[in-house]
Amino acid sequence: MRYLGKGQRWVAQHGRWWGFGLIPALIALVLYAAVLTVLAIWSGDIAAWATPFADGWDEPWRGLLRGVFVGLLFAGGLMLSVLTFTAVTLLIGDPFYESLSEKVEESEGHCPPSPDRPLWQEIWIALRDSVHVLLRAAGFGILLFVLGFVPFIGQTVIPAIGFCVSGFFLAVELTSVAMQRREIPVRERLRLLRGRKALAVGFGTPIVLLFLIPFVAVVLMPGAVAGATLLVRDLVPGPDEPSGPAPGEAAAGPDQTAAPYGQPGAPGGFGPPPAPYPPNQGHPQAPRYPHQQSGPGSSAARPPAGW
């Protein structure tokens, strides 16, 4: 949660960039408001179409069933809106948030160079990665929707779990801008944040709850991107950046060296980078990561058994 506060404080101190970051969120807000309005108008007809077996039921049971269906349908649409709002806003505002994120990193003393790709390719990569994340989130959403019909648990425990799941995937989306600059592929991002679930959920879930308040998502979006950038800087430090612990974590001991993710040899899977392959041994060239480290699919990047 401290990263969210640091991000909002950064944009408060740089008002021009806060206004700059509002533009994509305002456009997305208008689109989502129109879609949710249509859903609210047609929700009764959708409930009647989806429950034809209840046409012969007596009142109040038919009305109660369809009322619950309408409530779950709208709640699901609202949850989907929260999950996809960030992805759509980031897609619309890719050039905006890329500039904002770069400015945050420059103000902190070091900004990794952006990949030399044309704008259309950047947008295509962002769209492809967002679809990959949203498909995973949709699987959880369907499961939680079904469990929502379970008496008592469906109205208490399941919504709480749903907010945490939404918060995790929202953190994945928000950190994508800074992660893409470091050329970390989407599967590696998911693997990295799965290994730090408390950090990802603690950052994303408060944003999900705040985004439920009308118009707050628009106001907080620039600061959320700034906070996610600061989180990535601590999670995946560059060669010229200090590799200190994240807020709330103990500092490394005298015999422990904090290092980029995915490296064995220290608590939490952190340690010095492995030695490069000797020449002419038939090994493949190491992937382009900010450090000498293993990429997706390698044994060092693969999560340990039972993860």
Short mmCIF file of N, CA, C and O in Angstrom, two decimals, residues 48-163:
data_model
loop_
_atom_site.label_atom_id
_atom_site.label_comp_id
_atom_site.label_asym_id
_atom_site.label_seq_id
_atom_site.Cartn_x
_atom_site.Cartn_y
_atom_site.Cartn_z
N ALA A 48 -34.46 -12.95 -17.67
CA ALA A 48 -35.59 -13.75 -18.13
C ALA A 48 -35.16 -14.73 -19.22
O ALA A 48 -35.62 -15.89 -19.25
N TRP A 49 -34.27 -14.29 -20.11
CA TRP A 49 -33.80 -15.18 -21.17
C TRP A 49 -32.95 -16.31 -20.61
O TRP A 49 -33.00 -17.45 -21.10
N ALA A 50 -32.16 -16.04 -19.57
CA ALA A 50 -31.25 -17.04 -19.02
C ALA A 50 -31.94 -18.02 -18.07
O ALA A 50 -31.37 -19.07 -17.76
N THR A 51 -33.13 -17.70 -17.60
CA THR A 51 -33.83 -18.58 -16.65
C THR A 51 -35.24 -18.91 -17.16
O THR A 51 -36.24 -18.64 -16.49
N PRO A 52 -35.36 -19.52 -18.34
CA PRO A 52 -36.70 -19.83 -18.87
C PRO A 52 -37.43 -20.88 -18.02
O PRO A 52 -38.66 -20.94 -18.03
N PHE A 53 -36.67 -21.71 -17.29
CA PHE A 53 -37.29 -22.74 -16.45
C PHE A 53 -38.11 -22.14 -15.31
O PHE A 53 -38.93 -22.83 -14.71
N ALA A 54 -37.88 -20.85 -15.00
CA ALA A 54 -38.60 -20.22 -13.90
C ALA A 54 -39.88 -19.52 -14.36
O ALA A 54 -40.57 -18.91 -13.52
N ASP A 55 -40.23 -19.62 -15.65
CA ASP A 55 -41.43 -18.93 -16.13
C ASP A 55 -42.69 -19.42 -15.44
O ASP A 55 -43.63 -18.65 -15.21
N GLY A 56 -42.75 -20.69 -15.11
CA GLY A 56 -43.94 -21.23 -14.46
C GLY A 56 -43.92 -21.17 -12.95
O GLY A 56 -44.86 -21.68 -12.30
N TRP A 57 -42.88 -20.61 -12.36
CA TRP A 57 -42.79 -20.54 -10.90
C TRP A 57 -43.76 -19.48 -10.36
O TRP A 57 -44.08 -18.50 -11.02
N ASP A 58 -44.18 -19.72 -9.14
CA ASP A 58 -45.02 -18.74 -8.46
C ASP A 58 -44.15 -17.64 -7.85
O ASP A 58 -42.97 -17.84 -7.56
N GLU A 59 -44.77 -16.48 -7.67
CA GLU A 59 -44.07 -15.41 -6.95
C GLU A 59 -44.12 -15.73 -5.45
O GLU A 59 -45.07 -16.37 -4.99
N PRO A 60 -43.13 -15.37 -4.65
CA PRO A 60 -42.02 -14.47 -5.02
C PRO A 60 -40.79 -15.20 -5.52
O PRO A 60 -39.76 -14.56 -5.70
N TRP A 61 -40.87 -16.55 -5.73
CA TRP A 61 -39.66 -17.30 -6.04
C TRP A 61 -39.08 -16.93 -7.39
O TRP A 61 -37.86 -16.84 -7.54
N ARG A 62 -39.94 -16.71 -8.39
CA ARG A 62 -39.42 -16.34 -9.71
C ARG A 62 -38.72 -14.98 -9.64
O ARG A 62 -37.62 -14.81 -10.15
N GLY A 63 -39.37 -14.03 -9.00
CA GLY A 63 -38.77 -12.70 -8.88
C GLY A 63 -37.49 -12.73 -8.05
O GLY A 63 -36.52 -12.01 -8.35
N LEU A 64 -37.47 -13.58 -7.00
CA LEU A 64 -36.28 -13.66 -6.15
C LEU A 64 -35.11 -14.24 -6.94
O LEU A 64 -33.98 -13.73 -6.88
N LEU A 65 -35.36 -15.33 -7.70
CA LEU A 65 -34.29 -15.94 -8.48
C LEU A 65 -33.72 -14.96 -9.50
O LEU A 65 -32.50 -14.79 -9.61
N ARG A 66 -34.63 -14.30 -10.23
CA ARG A 66 -34.16 -13.39 -11.27
C ARG A 66 -33.55 -12.12 -10.68
O ARG A 66 -32.65 -11.54 -11.28
N GLY A 67 -34.00 -11.74 -9.51
CA GLY A 67 -33.37 -10.60 -8.84
C GLY A 67 -31.94 -10.92 -8.44
O GLY A 67 -31.03 -10.09 -8.60
N VAL A 68 -31.73 -12.13 -7.91
CA VAL A 68 -30.37 -12.56 -7.56
C VAL A 68 -29.51 -12.64 -8.82
O VAL A 68 -28.34 -12.22 -8.83
N PHE A 69 -30.09 -13.15 -9.91
CA PHE A 69 -29.34 -13.27 -11.16
C PHE A 69 -28.93 -11.88 -11.67
O PHE A 69 -27.78 -11.68 -12.08
N VAL A 70 -29.86 -10.92 -11.62
CA VAL A 70 -29.55 -9.56 -12.07
C VAL A 70 -28.44 -8.96 -11.21
O VAL A 70 -27.51 -8.32 -11.72
N GLY A 71 -28.54 -9.18 -9.88
CA GLY A 71 -27.51 -8.64 -8.99
C GLY A 71 -26.14 -9.23 -9.28
O GLY A 71 -25.13 -8.51 -9.34
N LEU A 72 -26.09 -10.56 -9.47
CA LEU A 72 -24.81 -11.20 -9.78
C LEU A 72 -24.29 -10.80 -11.16
O LEU A 72 -23.09 -10.63 -11.35
N LEU A 73 -25.22 -10.63 -12.11
CA LEU A 73 -24.82 -10.22 -13.45
C LEU A 73 -24.18 -8.83 -13.43
O LEU A 73 -23.11 -8.61 -14.01
N PHE A 74 -24.84 -7.91 -12.73
CA PHE A 74 -24.29 -6.55 -12.69
C PHE A 74 -23.00 -6.51 -11.88
O PHE A 74 -22.06 -5.78 -12.22
N ALA A 75 -22.96 -7.31 -10.77
CA ALA A 75 -21.73 -7.36 -9.98
C ALA A 75 -20.58 -7.95 -10.81
O ALA A 75 -19.44 -7.48 -10.74
N GLY A 76 -20.89 -8.97 -11.61
CA GLY A 76 -19.87 -9.53 -12.48
C GLY A 76 -19.42 -8.55 -13.53
O GLY A 76 -18.23 -8.45 -13.84
N GLY A 77 -20.37 -7.79 -14.10
CA GLY A 77 -20.00 -6.76 -15.06
C GLY A 77 -19.15 -5.67 -14.44
O GLY A 77 -18.20 -5.17 -15.06
N LEU A 78 -19.49 -5.31 -13.19
CA LEU A 78 -18.70 -4.30 -12.50
C LEU A 78 -17.30 -4.81 -12.20
O LEU A 78 -16.30 -4.09 -12.36
N MET A 79 -17.20 -6.08 -11.76
CA MET A 79 -15.89 -6.66 -11.49
C MET A 79 -15.07 -6.75 -12.77
O MET A 79 -13.87 -6.45 -12.79
N LEU A 80 -15.72 -7.15 -13.86
CA LEU A 80 -15.01 -7.22 -15.15
C LEU A 80 -14.56 -5.83 -15.59
O LEU A 80 -13.49 -5.68 -16.17
N SER A 81 -15.39 -4.83 -15.31
CA SER A 81 -15.02 -3.46 -15.66
C SER A 81 -13.78 -3.02 -14.89
O SER A 81 -12.88 -2.39 -15.45
N VAL A 82 -13.73 -3.37 -13.60
CA VAL A 82 -12.56 -3.01 -12.79
C VAL A 82 -11.32 -3.71 -13.32
O VAL A 82 -10.24 -3.12 -13.42
N LEU A 83 -11.48 -5.00 -13.70
CA LEU A 83 -10.34 -5.76 -14.21
C LEU A 83 -9.85 -5.23 -15.56
O LEU A 83 -8.65 -5.14 -15.80
N THR A 84 -10.81 -4.87 -16.42
CA THR A 84 -10.42 -4.48 -17.77
C THR A 84 -10.20 -2.99 -17.92
O THR A 84 -9.62 -2.55 -18.92
N PHE A 85 -10.67 -2.18 -16.95
CA PHE A 85 -10.52 -0.73 -17.07
C PHE A 85 -9.05 -0.36 -17.21
O PHE A 85 -8.67 0.45 -18.07
N THR A 86 -8.22 -0.95 -16.37
CA THR A 86 -6.80 -0.62 -16.42
C THR A 86 -6.19 -1.06 -17.75
O THR A 86 -5.42 -0.32 -18.37
N ALA A 87 -6.55 -2.28 -18.21
CA ALA A 87 -5.99 -2.78 -19.47
C ALA A 87 -6.40 -1.88 -20.64
O ALA A 87 -5.56 -1.52 -21.48
N VAL A 88 -7.68 -1.51 -20.69
CA VAL A 88 -8.16 -0.66 -21.78
C VAL A 88 -7.54 0.73 -21.69
O VAL A 88 -7.12 1.33 -22.69
N THR A 89 -7.47 1.26 -20.47
CA THR A 89 -6.87 2.59 -20.29
C THR A 89 -5.40 2.58 -20.67
O THR A 89 -4.91 3.51 -21.32
N LEU A 90 -4.67 1.52 -20.25
CA LEU A 90 -3.26 1.43 -20.63
C LEU A 90 -3.10 1.27 -22.14
O LEU A 90 -2.13 1.79 -22.73
N LEU A 91 -4.05 0.56 -22.77
CA LEU A 91 -3.97 0.38 -24.22
C LEU A 91 -4.23 1.71 -24.93
O LEU A 91 -3.50 2.09 -25.85
N ILE A 92 -5.27 2.44 -24.47
CA ILE A 92 -5.56 3.74 -25.07
C ILE A 92 -4.41 4.72 -24.82
O ILE A 92 -4.01 5.47 -25.70
N GLY A 93 -3.90 4.68 -23.61
CA GLY A 93 -2.90 5.67 -23.22
C GLY A 93 -1.48 5.15 -23.20
O GLY A 93 -0.67 5.67 -22.43
N ASP A 94 -1.16 4.15 -24.03
CA ASP A 94 0.18 3.59 -24.00
C ASP A 94 1.27 4.66 -24.16
O ASP A 94 2.22 4.69 -23.38
N PRO A 95 1.15 5.56 -25.15
CA PRO A 95 2.21 6.59 -25.25
C PRO A 95 2.21 7.53 -24.04
O PRO A 95 3.28 7.98 -23.59
N PHE A 96 1.02 7.83 -23.47
CA PHE A 96 0.92 8.72 -22.32
C PHE A 96 1.63 8.11 -21.10
O PHE A 96 2.46 8.75 -20.46
N TYR A 97 1.27 6.86 -20.79
CA TYR A 97 1.79 6.24 -19.57
C TYR A 97 3.25 5.82 -19.72
O TYR A 97 3.97 5.74 -18.72
N GLU A 98 3.67 5.55 -20.96
CA GLU A 98 5.09 5.27 -21.18
C GLU A 98 5.92 6.51 -20.84
O GLU A 98 6.95 6.42 -20.17
N SER A 99 5.45 7.67 -21.28
CA SER A 99 6.16 8.92 -20.98
C SER A 99 6.12 9.21 -19.48
O SER A 99 7.13 9.64 -18.89
N LEU A 100 4.95 8.98 -18.85
CA LEU A 100 4.82 9.21 -17.41
C LEU A 100 5.75 8.30 -16.62
O LEU A 100 6.46 8.74 -15.70
N SER A 101 5.78 7.03 -16.99
CA SER A 101 6.63 6.07 -16.29
C SER A 101 8.11 6.42 -16.47
O SER A 101 8.91 6.31 -15.53
N GLU A 102 8.50 6.81 -17.68
CA GLU A 102 9.88 7.22 -17.91
C GLU A 102 10.26 8.42 -17.04
O GLU A 102 11.37 8.48 -16.50
N LYS A 103 9.34 9.38 -16.92
CA LYS A 103 9.61 10.56 -16.11
C LYS A 103 9.80 10.18 -14.64
O LYS A 103 10.67 10.72 -13.95
N VAL A 104 8.98 9.23 -14.15
CA VAL A 104 9.13 8.77 -12.77
C VAL A 104 10.52 8.15 -12.57
O VAL A 104 11.21 8.44 -11.60
N GLU A 105 10.93 7.31 -13.52
CA GLU A 105 12.23 6.65 -13.38
C GLU A 105 13.39 7.65 -13.49
O GLU A 105 14.38 7.54 -12.76
N GLU A 106 13.25 8.62 -14.38
CA GLU A 106 14.30 9.64 -14.49
C GLU A 106 14.41 10.45 -13.19
O GLU A 106 15.52 10.80 -12.77
N SER A 107 13.27 10.74 -12.56
CA SER A 107 13.31 11.51 -11.32
C SER A 107 13.94 10.72 -10.18
O SER A 107 14.42 11.30 -9.21
N GLU A 108 13.96 9.38 -10.30
CA GLU A 108 14.57 8.53 -9.28
C GLU A 108 16.04 8.26 -9.55
O GLU A 108 16.68 7.55 -8.78
N GLY A 109 16.55 8.76 -10.66
CA GLY A 109 17.99 8.67 -10.89
C GLY A 109 18.42 7.75 -12.01
O GLY A 109 19.57 7.81 -12.42
N HIS A 110 17.56 6.89 -12.53
CA HIS A 110 17.97 5.98 -13.61
C HIS A 110 16.73 5.51 -14.34
O HIS A 110 15.73 5.16 -13.72
N CYS A 111 16.78 5.53 -15.67
CA CYS A 111 15.67 5.04 -16.49
C CYS A 111 16.22 4.09 -17.54
O CYS A 111 17.02 4.51 -18.39
N PRO A 112 15.84 2.81 -17.50
CA PRO A 112 16.30 1.88 -18.54
C PRO A 112 15.84 2.35 -19.91
O PRO A 112 14.71 2.87 -20.05
N PRO A 113 16.65 2.22 -20.92
CA PRO A 113 16.23 2.66 -22.26
C PRO A 113 15.08 1.82 -22.79
O PRO A 113 15.03 0.61 -22.58
N SER A 114 14.14 2.47 -23.46
CA SER A 114 13.00 1.77 -24.02
C SER A 114 13.43 0.96 -25.24
O SER A 114 14.37 1.36 -25.95
N PRO A 115 12.78 -0.17 -25.50
CA PRO A 115 13.10 -0.94 -26.70
C PRO A 115 12.86 -0.10 -27.95
O PRO A 115 11.93 0.71 -28.00
N ASP A 116 13.71 -0.27 -28.93
CA ASP A 116 13.62 0.49 -30.18
C ASP A 116 12.60 -0.18 -31.09
O ASP A 116 12.94 -0.97 -31.98
N ARG A 117 11.32 0.12 -30.84
CA ARG A 117 10.24 -0.47 -31.64
C ARG A 117 9.29 0.64 -32.08
O ARG A 117 9.11 1.63 -31.35
N PRO A 118 8.64 0.50 -33.24
CA PRO A 118 7.65 1.50 -33.65
C PRO A 118 6.42 1.47 -32.75
O PRO A 118 6.16 0.48 -32.05
N LEU A 119 5.64 2.55 -32.76
CA LEU A 119 4.49 2.68 -31.87
C LEU A 119 3.47 1.57 -32.10
O LEU A 119 2.93 1.02 -31.13
N TRP A 120 3.20 1.22 -33.35
CA TRP A 120 2.19 0.21 -33.62
C TRP A 120 2.59 -1.13 -33.02
O TRP A 120 1.73 -1.89 -32.53
N GLN A 121 3.90 -1.43 -33.03
CA GLN A 121 4.35 -2.69 -32.46
C GLN A 121 4.22 -2.67 -30.93
O GLN A 121 3.87 -3.68 -30.32
N GLU A 122 4.50 -1.51 -30.31
CA GLU A 122 4.32 -1.38 -28.87
C GLU A 122 2.87 -1.61 -28.49
O GLU A 122 2.57 -2.31 -27.51
N ILE A 123 1.94 -1.02 -29.25
CA ILE A 123 0.52 -1.18 -28.95
C ILE A 123 0.09 -2.63 -29.15
O ILE A 123 -0.69 -3.19 -28.36
N TRP A 124 0.60 -3.29 -30.21
CA TRP A 124 0.26 -4.69 -30.45
C TRP A 124 0.75 -5.58 -29.31
O TRP A 124 0.02 -6.46 -28.84
N ILE A 125 1.96 -5.35 -28.83
CA ILE A 125 2.50 -6.15 -27.72
C ILE A 125 1.68 -5.92 -26.47
O ILE A 125 1.35 -6.86 -25.73
N ALA A 126 1.30 -4.65 -26.20
CA ALA A 126 0.49 -4.35 -25.02
C ALA A 126 -0.88 -5.02 -25.12
O ALA A 126 -1.39 -5.57 -24.12
N LEU A 127 -1.49 -5.02 -26.31
CA LEU A 127 -2.79 -5.67 -26.50
C LEU A 127 -2.67 -7.17 -26.30
O LEU A 127 -3.49 -7.79 -25.61
N ARG A 128 -1.65 -7.78 -26.88
CA ARG A 128 -1.46 -9.23 -26.76
C ARG A 128 -1.24 -9.63 -25.30
O ARG A 128 -1.84 -10.60 -24.82
N ASP A 129 -0.43 -8.88 -24.58
CA ASP A 129 -0.17 -9.19 -23.18
C ASP A 129 -1.41 -9.00 -22.33
O ASP A 129 -1.68 -9.79 -21.41
N SER A 130 -2.19 -7.95 -22.62
CA SER A 130 -3.42 -7.70 -21.86
C SER A 130 -4.43 -8.82 -22.06
O SER A 130 -5.07 -9.26 -21.10
N VAL A 131 -4.55 -9.31 -23.29
CA VAL A 131 -5.47 -10.43 -23.56
C VAL A 131 -5.02 -11.67 -22.81
O VAL A 131 -5.84 -12.40 -22.23
N HIS A 132 -3.72 -11.90 -22.77
CA HIS A 132 -3.17 -13.06 -22.04
C HIS A 132 -3.54 -12.98 -20.56
O HIS A 132 -3.99 -13.97 -19.96
N VAL A 133 -3.37 -11.81 -19.97
CA VAL A 133 -3.69 -11.64 -18.55
C VAL A 133 -5.19 -11.72 -18.30
O VAL A 133 -5.65 -12.37 -17.35
N LEU A 134 -5.99 -11.11 -19.18
CA LEU A 134 -7.44 -11.08 -18.98
C LEU A 134 -8.06 -12.47 -19.14
O LEU A 134 -9.05 -12.78 -18.47
N LEU A 135 -7.50 -13.29 -20.00
CA LEU A 135 -8.02 -14.66 -20.12
C LEU A 135 -7.80 -15.44 -18.83
O LEU A 135 -8.67 -16.21 -18.40
N ARG A 136 -6.64 -15.23 -18.21
CA ARG A 136 -6.40 -15.89 -16.92
C ARG A 136 -7.35 -15.34 -15.85
O ARG A 136 -7.90 -16.09 -15.05
N ALA A 137 -7.54 -14.03 -15.86
CA ALA A 137 -8.44 -13.42 -14.88
C ALA A 137 -9.88 -13.87 -15.11
O ALA A 137 -10.63 -14.08 -14.15
N ALA A 138 -10.27 -14.05 -16.37
CA ALA A 138 -11.63 -14.49 -16.67
C ALA A 138 -11.89 -15.89 -16.12
O ALA A 138 -13.01 -16.19 -15.67
N GLY A 139 -10.88 -16.76 -16.17
CA GLY A 139 -11.06 -18.10 -15.60
C GLY A 139 -11.38 -18.04 -14.12
O GLY A 139 -12.29 -18.73 -13.64
N PHE A 140 -10.65 -17.20 -13.38
CA PHE A 140 -10.96 -17.01 -11.96
C PHE A 140 -12.33 -16.37 -11.79
O PHE A 140 -13.08 -16.70 -10.87
N GLY A 141 -12.66 -15.42 -12.67
CA GLY A 141 -13.96 -14.74 -12.56
C GLY A 141 -15.13 -15.69 -12.72
O GLY A 141 -16.12 -15.60 -11.99
N ILE A 142 -15.04 -16.62 -13.68
CA ILE A 142 -16.12 -17.60 -13.89
C ILE A 142 -16.26 -18.50 -12.67
O ILE A 142 -17.37 -18.78 -12.20
N LEU A 143 -15.12 -18.96 -12.14
CA LEU A 143 -15.16 -19.83 -10.96
C LEU A 143 -15.79 -19.10 -9.76
O LEU A 143 -16.65 -19.65 -9.07
N LEU A 144 -15.39 -17.85 -9.54
CA LEU A 144 -15.94 -17.10 -8.42
C LEU A 144 -17.41 -16.77 -8.63
O LEU A 144 -18.19 -16.72 -7.67
N PHE A 145 -17.83 -16.56 -9.89
CA PHE A 145 -19.24 -16.31 -10.19
C PHE A 145 -20.09 -17.52 -9.81
O PHE A 145 -21.16 -17.39 -9.20
N VAL A 146 -19.63 -18.71 -10.16
CA VAL A 146 -20.36 -19.94 -9.81
C VAL A 146 -20.40 -20.13 -8.30
O VAL A 146 -21.45 -20.45 -7.72
N LEU A 147 -19.26 -19.92 -7.63
CA LEU A 147 -19.22 -20.08 -6.18
C LEU A 147 -20.06 -19.04 -5.45
O LEU A 147 -20.41 -19.22 -4.29
N GLY A 148 -20.39 -17.94 -6.15
CA GLY A 148 -21.23 -16.92 -5.55
C GLY A 148 -22.63 -17.40 -5.23
O GLY A 148 -23.34 -16.78 -4.43
N PHE A 149 -23.07 -18.52 -5.84
CA PHE A 149 -24.40 -19.07 -5.56
C PHE A 149 -24.42 -19.93 -4.30
O PHE A 149 -25.49 -20.33 -3.85
N VAL A 150 -23.25 -20.26 -3.74
CA VAL A 150 -23.20 -21.07 -2.53
C VAL A 150 -23.74 -20.23 -1.35
O VAL A 150 -23.26 -19.11 -1.13
N PRO A 151 -24.70 -20.73 -0.60
CA PRO A 151 -25.27 -19.94 0.51
C PRO A 151 -24.21 -19.53 1.52
O PRO A 151 -23.29 -20.28 1.83
N PHE A 152 -24.31 -18.33 2.02
CA PHE A 152 -23.47 -17.70 3.03
C PHE A 152 -22.05 -17.46 2.51
O PHE A 152 -21.59 -16.31 2.47
N ILE A 153 -21.34 -18.52 2.10
CA ILE A 153 -19.98 -18.34 1.61
C ILE A 153 -19.95 -17.46 0.37
O ILE A 153 -19.07 -16.61 0.20
N GLY A 154 -20.95 -17.66 -0.51
CA GLY A 154 -21.01 -16.88 -1.74
C GLY A 154 -21.24 -15.41 -1.52
O GLY A 154 -20.96 -14.60 -2.41
N GLN A 155 -21.76 -15.03 -0.37
CA GLN A 155 -22.03 -13.62 -0.08
C GLN A 155 -21.03 -13.01 0.89
O GLN A 155 -21.13 -11.83 1.20
N THR A 156 -20.07 -13.80 1.39
CA THR A 156 -19.11 -13.27 2.37
C THR A 156 -17.67 -13.55 1.94
O THR A 156 -16.92 -12.62 1.64
N VAL A 157 -17.29 -14.83 1.90
CA VAL A 157 -15.90 -15.18 1.63
C VAL A 157 -15.55 -14.97 0.16
O VAL A 157 -14.48 -14.42 -0.16
N ILE A 158 -16.43 -15.39 -0.75
CA ILE A 158 -16.12 -15.32 -2.18
C ILE A 158 -15.88 -13.89 -2.65
O ILE A 158 -14.93 -13.63 -3.40
N PRO A 159 -16.72 -12.89 -2.26
CA PRO A 159 -16.40 -11.52 -2.69
C PRO A 159 -15.04 -11.04 -2.20
O PRO A 159 -14.32 -10.33 -2.93
N ALA A 160 -14.66 -11.42 -0.98
CA ALA A 160 -13.35 -11.01 -0.46
C ALA A 160 -12.22 -11.62 -1.29
O ALA A 160 -11.24 -10.95 -1.64
N ILE A 161 -12.37 -12.92 -1.62
CA ILE A 161 -11.36 -13.56 -2.48
C ILE A 161 -11.35 -12.91 -3.85
O ILE A 161 -10.28 -12.69 -4.45
N GLY A 162 -12.53 -12.56 -4.35
CA GLY A 162 -12.62 -11.92 -5.66
C GLY A 162 -11.88 -10.60 -5.71
O GLY A 162 -11.21 -10.29 -6.70
N PHE A 163 -11.97 -9.81 -4.64
CA PHE A 163 -11.24 -8.54 -4.61
C PHE A 163 -9.73 -8.77 -4.62
O PHE A 163 -8.99 -8.03 -5.27
#
